[in-house]
Short mmCIF file of C-alpha atoms in Angstrom, two decimals:
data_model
loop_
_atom_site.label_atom_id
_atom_site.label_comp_id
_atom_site.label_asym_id
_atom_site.label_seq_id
_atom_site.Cartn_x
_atom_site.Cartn_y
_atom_site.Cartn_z
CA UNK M 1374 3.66 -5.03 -16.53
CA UNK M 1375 0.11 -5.50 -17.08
CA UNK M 1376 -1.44 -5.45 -20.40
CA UNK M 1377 -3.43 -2.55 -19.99
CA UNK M 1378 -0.63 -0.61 -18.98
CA UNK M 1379 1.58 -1.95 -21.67
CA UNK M 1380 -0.88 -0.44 -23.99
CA UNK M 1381 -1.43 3.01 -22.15
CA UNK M 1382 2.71 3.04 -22.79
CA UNK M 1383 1.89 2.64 -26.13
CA UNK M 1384 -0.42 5.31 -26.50
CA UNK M 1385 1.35 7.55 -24.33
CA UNK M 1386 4.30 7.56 -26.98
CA UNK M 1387 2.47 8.20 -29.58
CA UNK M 1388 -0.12 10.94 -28.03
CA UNK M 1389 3.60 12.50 -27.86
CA UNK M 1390 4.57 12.37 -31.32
CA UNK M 1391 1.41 13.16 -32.44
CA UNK M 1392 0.73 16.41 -30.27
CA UNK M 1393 4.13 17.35 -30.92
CA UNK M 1394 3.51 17.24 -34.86
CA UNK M 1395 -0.02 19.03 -34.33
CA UNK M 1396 1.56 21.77 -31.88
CA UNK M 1397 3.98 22.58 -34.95
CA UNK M 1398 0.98 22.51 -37.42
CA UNK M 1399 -0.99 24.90 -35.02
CA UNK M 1400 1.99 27.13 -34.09
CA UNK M 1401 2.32 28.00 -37.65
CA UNK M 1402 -0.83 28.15 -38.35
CA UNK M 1403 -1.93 30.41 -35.51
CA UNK M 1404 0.72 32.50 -36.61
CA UNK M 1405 -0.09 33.32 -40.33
CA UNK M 1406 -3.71 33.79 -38.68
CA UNK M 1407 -2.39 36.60 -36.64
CA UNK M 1408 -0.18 38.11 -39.44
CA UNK M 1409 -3.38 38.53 -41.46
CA UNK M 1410 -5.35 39.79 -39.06
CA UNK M 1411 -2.74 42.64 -37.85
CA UNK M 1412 -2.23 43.56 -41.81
CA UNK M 1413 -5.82 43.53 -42.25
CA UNK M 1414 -5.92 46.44 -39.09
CA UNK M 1415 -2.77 48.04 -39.98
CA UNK M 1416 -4.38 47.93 -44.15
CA UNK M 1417 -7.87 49.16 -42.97
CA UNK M 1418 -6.15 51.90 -40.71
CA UNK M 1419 -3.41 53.27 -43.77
CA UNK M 1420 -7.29 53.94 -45.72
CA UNK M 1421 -9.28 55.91 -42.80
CA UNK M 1422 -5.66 57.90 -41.81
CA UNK M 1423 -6.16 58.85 -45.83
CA UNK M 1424 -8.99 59.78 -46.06
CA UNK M 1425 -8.62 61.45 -42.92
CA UNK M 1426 -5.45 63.23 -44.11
CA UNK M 1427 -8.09 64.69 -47.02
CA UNK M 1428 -10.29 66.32 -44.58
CA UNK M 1429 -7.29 67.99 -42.19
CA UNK M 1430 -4.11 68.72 -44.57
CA UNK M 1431 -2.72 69.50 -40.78
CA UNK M 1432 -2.44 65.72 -39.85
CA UNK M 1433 0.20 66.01 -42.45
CA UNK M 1434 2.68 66.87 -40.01
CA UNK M 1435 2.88 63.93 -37.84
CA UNK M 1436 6.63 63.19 -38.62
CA UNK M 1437 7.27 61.37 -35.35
CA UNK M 1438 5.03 57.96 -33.79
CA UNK M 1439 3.46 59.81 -30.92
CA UNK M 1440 0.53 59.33 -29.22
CA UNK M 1441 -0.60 57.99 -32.62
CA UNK M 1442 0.90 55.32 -34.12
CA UNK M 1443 1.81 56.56 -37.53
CA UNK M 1444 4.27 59.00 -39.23
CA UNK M 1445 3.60 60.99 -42.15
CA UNK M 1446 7.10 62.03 -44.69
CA UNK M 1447 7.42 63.76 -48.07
CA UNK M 1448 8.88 61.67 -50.50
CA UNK M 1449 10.76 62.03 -54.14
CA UNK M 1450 8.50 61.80 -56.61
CA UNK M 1451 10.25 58.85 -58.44
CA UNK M 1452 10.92 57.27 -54.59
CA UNK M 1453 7.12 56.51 -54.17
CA UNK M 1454 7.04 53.48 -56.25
CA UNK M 1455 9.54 52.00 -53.86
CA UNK M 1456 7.35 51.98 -51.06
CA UNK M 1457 4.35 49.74 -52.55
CA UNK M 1458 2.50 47.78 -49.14
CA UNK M 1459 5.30 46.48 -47.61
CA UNK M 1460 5.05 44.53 -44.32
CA UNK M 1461 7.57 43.85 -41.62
CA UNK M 1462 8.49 42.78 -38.04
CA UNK M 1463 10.39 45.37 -36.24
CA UNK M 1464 11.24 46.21 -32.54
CA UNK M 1465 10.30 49.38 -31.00
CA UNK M 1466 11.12 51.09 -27.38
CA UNK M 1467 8.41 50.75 -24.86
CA UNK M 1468 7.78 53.39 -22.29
CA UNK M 1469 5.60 51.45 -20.26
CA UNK M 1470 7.95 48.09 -20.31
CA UNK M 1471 11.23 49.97 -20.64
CA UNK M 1472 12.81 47.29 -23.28
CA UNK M 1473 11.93 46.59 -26.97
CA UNK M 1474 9.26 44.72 -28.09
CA UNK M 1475 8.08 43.46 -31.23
CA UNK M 1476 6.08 45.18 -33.83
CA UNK M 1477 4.24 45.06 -36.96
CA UNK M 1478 5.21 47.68 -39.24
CA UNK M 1479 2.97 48.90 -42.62
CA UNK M 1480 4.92 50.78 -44.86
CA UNK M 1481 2.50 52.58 -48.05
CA UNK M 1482 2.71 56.01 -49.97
CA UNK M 1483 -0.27 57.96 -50.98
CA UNK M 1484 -0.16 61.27 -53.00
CA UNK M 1485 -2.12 64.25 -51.87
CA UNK M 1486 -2.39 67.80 -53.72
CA UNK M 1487 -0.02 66.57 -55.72
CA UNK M 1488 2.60 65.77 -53.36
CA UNK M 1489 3.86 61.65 -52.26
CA UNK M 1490 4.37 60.92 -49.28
CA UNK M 1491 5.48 57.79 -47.06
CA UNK M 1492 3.12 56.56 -44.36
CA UNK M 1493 4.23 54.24 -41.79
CA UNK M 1494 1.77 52.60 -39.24
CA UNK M 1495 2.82 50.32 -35.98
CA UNK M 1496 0.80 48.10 -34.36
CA UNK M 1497 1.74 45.58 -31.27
CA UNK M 1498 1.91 42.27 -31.32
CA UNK M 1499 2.54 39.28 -29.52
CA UNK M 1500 6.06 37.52 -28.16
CA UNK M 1501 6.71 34.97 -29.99
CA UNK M 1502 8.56 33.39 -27.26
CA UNK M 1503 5.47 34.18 -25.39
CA UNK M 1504 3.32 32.28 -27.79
CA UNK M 1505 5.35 29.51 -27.57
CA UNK M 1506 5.78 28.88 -24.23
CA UNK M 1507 1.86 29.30 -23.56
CA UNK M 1508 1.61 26.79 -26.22
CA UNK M 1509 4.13 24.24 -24.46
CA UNK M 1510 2.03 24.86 -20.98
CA UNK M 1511 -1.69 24.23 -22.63
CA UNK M 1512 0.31 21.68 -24.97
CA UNK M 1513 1.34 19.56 -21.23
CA UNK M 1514 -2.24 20.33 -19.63
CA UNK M 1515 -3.88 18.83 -23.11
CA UNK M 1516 -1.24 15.73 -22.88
CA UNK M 1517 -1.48 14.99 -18.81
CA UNK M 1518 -5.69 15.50 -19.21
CA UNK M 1519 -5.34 13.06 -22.48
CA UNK M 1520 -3.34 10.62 -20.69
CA UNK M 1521 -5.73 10.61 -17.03
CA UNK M 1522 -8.46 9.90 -19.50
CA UNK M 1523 -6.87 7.26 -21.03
CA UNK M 1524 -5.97 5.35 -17.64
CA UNK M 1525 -9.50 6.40 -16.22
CA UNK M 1526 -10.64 4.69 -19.54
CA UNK M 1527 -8.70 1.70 -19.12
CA UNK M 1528 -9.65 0.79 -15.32
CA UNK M 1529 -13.50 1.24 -15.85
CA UNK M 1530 -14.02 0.68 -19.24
CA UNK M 1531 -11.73 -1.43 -20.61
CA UNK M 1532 -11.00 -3.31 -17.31
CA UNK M 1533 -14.56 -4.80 -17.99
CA UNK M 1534 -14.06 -5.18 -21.48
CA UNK M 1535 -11.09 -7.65 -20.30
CA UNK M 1536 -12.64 -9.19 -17.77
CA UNK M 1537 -13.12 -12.22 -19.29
CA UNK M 1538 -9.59 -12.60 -20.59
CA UNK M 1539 -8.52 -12.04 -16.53
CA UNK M 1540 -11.01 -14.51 -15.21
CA UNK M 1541 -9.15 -17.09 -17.40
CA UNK M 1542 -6.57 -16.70 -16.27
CA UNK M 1543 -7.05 -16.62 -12.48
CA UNK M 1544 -9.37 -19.82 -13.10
CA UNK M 1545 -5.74 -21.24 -15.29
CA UNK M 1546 -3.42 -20.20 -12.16
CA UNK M 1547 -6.12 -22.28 -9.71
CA UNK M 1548 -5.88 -25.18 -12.28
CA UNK M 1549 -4.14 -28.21 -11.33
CA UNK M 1550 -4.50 -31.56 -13.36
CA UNK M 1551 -4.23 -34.17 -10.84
CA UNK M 1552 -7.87 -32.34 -9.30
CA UNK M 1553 -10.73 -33.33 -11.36
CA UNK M 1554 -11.94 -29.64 -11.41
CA UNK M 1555 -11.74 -28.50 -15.36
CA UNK M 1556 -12.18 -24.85 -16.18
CA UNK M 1557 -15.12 -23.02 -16.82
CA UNK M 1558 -15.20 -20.43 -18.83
CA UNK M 1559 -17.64 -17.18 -18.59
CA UNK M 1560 -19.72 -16.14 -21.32
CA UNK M 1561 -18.91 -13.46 -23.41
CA UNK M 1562 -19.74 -11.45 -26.38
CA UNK M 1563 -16.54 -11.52 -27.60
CA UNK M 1564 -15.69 -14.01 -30.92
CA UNK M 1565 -11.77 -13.58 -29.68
CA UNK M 1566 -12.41 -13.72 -25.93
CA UNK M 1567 -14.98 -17.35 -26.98
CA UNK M 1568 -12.09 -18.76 -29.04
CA UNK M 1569 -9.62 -18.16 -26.43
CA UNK M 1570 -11.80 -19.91 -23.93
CA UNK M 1571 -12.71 -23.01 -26.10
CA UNK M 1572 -9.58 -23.48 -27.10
CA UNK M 1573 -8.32 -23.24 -23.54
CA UNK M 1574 -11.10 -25.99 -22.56
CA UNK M 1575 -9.84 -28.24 -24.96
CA UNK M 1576 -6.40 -28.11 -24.04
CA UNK M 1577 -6.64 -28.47 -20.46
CA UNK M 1578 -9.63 -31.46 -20.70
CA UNK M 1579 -7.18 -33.59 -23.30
CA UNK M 1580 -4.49 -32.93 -20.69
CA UNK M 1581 -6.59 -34.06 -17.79
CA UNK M 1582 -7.15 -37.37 -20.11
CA UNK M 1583 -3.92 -37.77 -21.02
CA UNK M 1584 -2.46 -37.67 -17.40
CA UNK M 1585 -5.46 -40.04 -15.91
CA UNK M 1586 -4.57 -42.01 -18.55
CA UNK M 1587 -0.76 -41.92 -18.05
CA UNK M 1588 -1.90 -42.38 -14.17
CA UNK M 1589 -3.96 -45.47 -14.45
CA UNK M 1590 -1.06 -46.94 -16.63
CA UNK M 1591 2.13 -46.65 -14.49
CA UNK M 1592 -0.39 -48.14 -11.69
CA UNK M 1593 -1.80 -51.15 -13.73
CA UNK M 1594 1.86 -51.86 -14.80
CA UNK M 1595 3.17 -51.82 -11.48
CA UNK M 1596 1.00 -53.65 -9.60
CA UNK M 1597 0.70 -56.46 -12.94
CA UNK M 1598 4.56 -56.71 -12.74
CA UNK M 1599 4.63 -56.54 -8.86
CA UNK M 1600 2.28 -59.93 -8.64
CA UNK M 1601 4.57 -62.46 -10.89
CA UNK M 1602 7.37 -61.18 -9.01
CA UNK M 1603 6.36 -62.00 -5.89
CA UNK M 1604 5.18 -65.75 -7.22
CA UNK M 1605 8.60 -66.20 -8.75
CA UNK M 1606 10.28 -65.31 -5.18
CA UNK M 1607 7.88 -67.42 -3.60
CA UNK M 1608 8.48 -69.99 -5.77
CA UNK M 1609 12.30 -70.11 -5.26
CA UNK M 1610 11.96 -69.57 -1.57
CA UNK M 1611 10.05 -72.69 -1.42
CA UNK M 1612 12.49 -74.63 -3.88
CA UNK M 1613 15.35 -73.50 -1.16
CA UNK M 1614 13.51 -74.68 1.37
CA UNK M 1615 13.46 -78.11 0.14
CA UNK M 1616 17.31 -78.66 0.58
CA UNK M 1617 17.21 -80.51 -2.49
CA UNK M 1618 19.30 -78.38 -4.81
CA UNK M 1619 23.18 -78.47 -4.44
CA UNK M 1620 25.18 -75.71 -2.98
CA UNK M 1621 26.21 -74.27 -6.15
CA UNK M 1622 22.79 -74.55 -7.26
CA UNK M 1623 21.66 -73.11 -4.05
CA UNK M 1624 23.95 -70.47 -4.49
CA UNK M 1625 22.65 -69.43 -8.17
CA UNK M 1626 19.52 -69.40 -6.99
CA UNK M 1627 20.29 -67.44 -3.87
CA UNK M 1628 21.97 -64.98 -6.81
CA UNK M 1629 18.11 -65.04 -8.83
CA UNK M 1630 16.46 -64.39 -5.77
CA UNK M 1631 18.56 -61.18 -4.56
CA UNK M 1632 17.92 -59.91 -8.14
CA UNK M 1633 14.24 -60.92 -7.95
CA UNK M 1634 14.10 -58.58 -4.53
CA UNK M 1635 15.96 -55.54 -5.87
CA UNK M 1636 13.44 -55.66 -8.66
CA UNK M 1637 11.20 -55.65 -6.74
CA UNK M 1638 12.05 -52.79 -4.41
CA UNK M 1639 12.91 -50.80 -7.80
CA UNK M 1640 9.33 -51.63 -8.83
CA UNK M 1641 8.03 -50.10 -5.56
CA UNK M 1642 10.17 -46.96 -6.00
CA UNK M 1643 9.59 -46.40 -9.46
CA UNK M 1644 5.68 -46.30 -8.41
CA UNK M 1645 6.32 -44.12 -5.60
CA UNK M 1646 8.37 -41.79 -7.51
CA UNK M 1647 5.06 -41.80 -10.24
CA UNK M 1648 2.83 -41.05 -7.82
CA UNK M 1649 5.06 -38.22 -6.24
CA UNK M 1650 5.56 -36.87 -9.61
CA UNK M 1651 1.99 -36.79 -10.15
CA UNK M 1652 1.52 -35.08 -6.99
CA UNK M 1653 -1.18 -37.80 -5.83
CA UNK M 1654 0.26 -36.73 -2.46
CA UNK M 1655 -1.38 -32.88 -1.74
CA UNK M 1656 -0.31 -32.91 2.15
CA UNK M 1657 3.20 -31.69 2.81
CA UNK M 1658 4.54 -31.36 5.75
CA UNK M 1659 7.91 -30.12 6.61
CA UNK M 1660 10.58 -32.60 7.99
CA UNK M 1661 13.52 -31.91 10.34
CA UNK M 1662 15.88 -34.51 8.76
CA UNK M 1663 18.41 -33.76 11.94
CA UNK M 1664 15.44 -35.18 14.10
CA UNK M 1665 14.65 -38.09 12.16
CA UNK M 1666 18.76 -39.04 11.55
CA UNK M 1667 18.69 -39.18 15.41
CA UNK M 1668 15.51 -41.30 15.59
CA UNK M 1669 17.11 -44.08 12.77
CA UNK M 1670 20.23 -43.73 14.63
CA UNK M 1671 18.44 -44.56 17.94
CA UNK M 1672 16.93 -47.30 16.15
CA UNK M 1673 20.00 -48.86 15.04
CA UNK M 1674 22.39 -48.42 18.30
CA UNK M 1675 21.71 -51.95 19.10
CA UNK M 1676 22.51 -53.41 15.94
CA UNK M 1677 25.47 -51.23 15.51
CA UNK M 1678 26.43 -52.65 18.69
CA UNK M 1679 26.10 -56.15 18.02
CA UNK M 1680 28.52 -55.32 14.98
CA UNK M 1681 30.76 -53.12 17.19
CA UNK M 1682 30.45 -50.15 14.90
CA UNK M 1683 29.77 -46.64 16.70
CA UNK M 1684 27.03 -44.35 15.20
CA UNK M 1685 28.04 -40.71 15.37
CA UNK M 1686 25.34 -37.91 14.09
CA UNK M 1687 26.56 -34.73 13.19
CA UNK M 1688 23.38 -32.10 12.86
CA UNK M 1689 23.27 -29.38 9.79
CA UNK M 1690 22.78 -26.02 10.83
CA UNK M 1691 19.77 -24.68 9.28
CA UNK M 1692 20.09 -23.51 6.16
CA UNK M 1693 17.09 -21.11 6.49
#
């Protein structure tokens, strides 16, 4: 995963957690708004049916919730201190919906010509499992727009705030040590993105040093312990060639001389084995060994021959 989409992961998780802690602060919230504002109505509505009630002494009568939404009841004169504001949530029968929906109920008394009575006054108001599933759906819509942004922000703005960081490190998959080609870094306002790169430069020019270095040292060695080699089997080719020595003697230093050769050959290995490790050879090729078995073999029928062995290749399927 990339690291700008490891962080828009990041932020994804919490834009979750946080919404869903601000969608219960808002739900809430909204709600005791509404509350207020329906008892404010229903409180403002209780005074004009009052003072209303003043004027026609007929409106008295309204026992039932009708067309308007309040009833009118005598009450006991000790029973009107029981009914002091009260508010409440209550469901009512809807013509128009034909099922029960939620209401906010006032409940008051007011005395007139002497007489208490109980006014109740209704007012609709809205599901709450309405409210809360139009929350959820602008609650998603908020968190899908908030998360778009954030990826549209991240591949044009922040994609070029990187830049540098991914420029490294296409220039540190292109680097290879044994290529005299050290890394240049591009400039950048950035103190981390600077540090990063210098440090980088360091790192990779000291390794460069230390494997020329390393380089020019397995070669010097080699070819310094490759030169008295060959003069000391030189030297005791010649002193065989003298047929002065005696055969045991001949035969020790027939021993020195075998030893002398395998070094020798070890030497030459070793070196190619450096070089190969240092991958001073950049061509490769691919090589049907099948091919070249038969080629050695050819090479060798005549010899095998003379030594009445038989050569018999057997050729690998390929394991491709």
């Amino acid at each position: 995963m990339k690291l700008l989409n490891h962080t828009t992961k990041y932020f994804a998780i919490l834009l979750i957690v946080l919404i869903s802690i601000w969608a219960v602060i808002f739900y809430f919230a909204m709600l005791d708004e509404v509350y207020d504002s329906l008892d404010d109505g229903l409180e403002n509505q209780k005074e004009l049916i009052i003072r209303a009630v003043n004027d026609d002494p007929d409106l008295l009568q309204d026992t039932e919730f009708g067309v308007n939404n309040y009833t009118i009841k005598n009450t006991e004169v000790g029973d009107h201190t029981k009914f002091k504001d009260s508010y409440r949530d209550t469901l009512m029968y809807m013509q128009n919906e034909d099922e029960y929906e939620p209401i906010r109920m006032l409940e008051s008394t007011f005395q007139q010509d002497g007489n208490y009575y109980k006014i109740k006054l209704i007012t609709s108001m809205v599901e709450e499992d309405d409210q809360i599933e139009n929350l959820f759906k602008y609650l998603v819509g908020l968190y899908l727009v908030l998360i778009l942004s954030i990826v549209v922000l991240n591949n044009l703005v922040m994609k070029k705030v990187w830049k540098p960081f991914y420029t490294l490190i296409d220039r540190l998959k292109g680097f290879r040590i044994e290529k005299d080609d050290p890394i240049k870094s591009e400039p950048t306002t950035i103190d981390e993105f600077n540090l990063l790169n210098q440090s980088v430069e360091r790192l990779t020019e000291k390794s460069r040093d230390s494997y020329v270095a390393q380089k020019e040292f397995i070669e010097n060695a080699a070819h310094e312990l490759q030169t008295p080699l060959a003069i000391a089997i030189n030297k005791l080719e010649l002193l065989l060639e003298q047929n002065e020595l005696s055969g045991l003697q001949s035969q020790e230093v027939g021993g020195v001389l075998d030893n002398l050769t395998r070094l020798t050959r070890l030497n030459k290995s070793l070196l190619l084995l450096s070089k190969i490790d240092n991958k001073q050879y950049l061509e490769e090729e691919t090589i049907d060994f099948n091919e070249l078995t038969k080629n050695v073999s050819t090479d060798f029928s005549d010899f095998a021959t003379h030594k009445n062995m038989r050569l018999n290749v057997v050729a690998n399927a390929d394991p491709s």
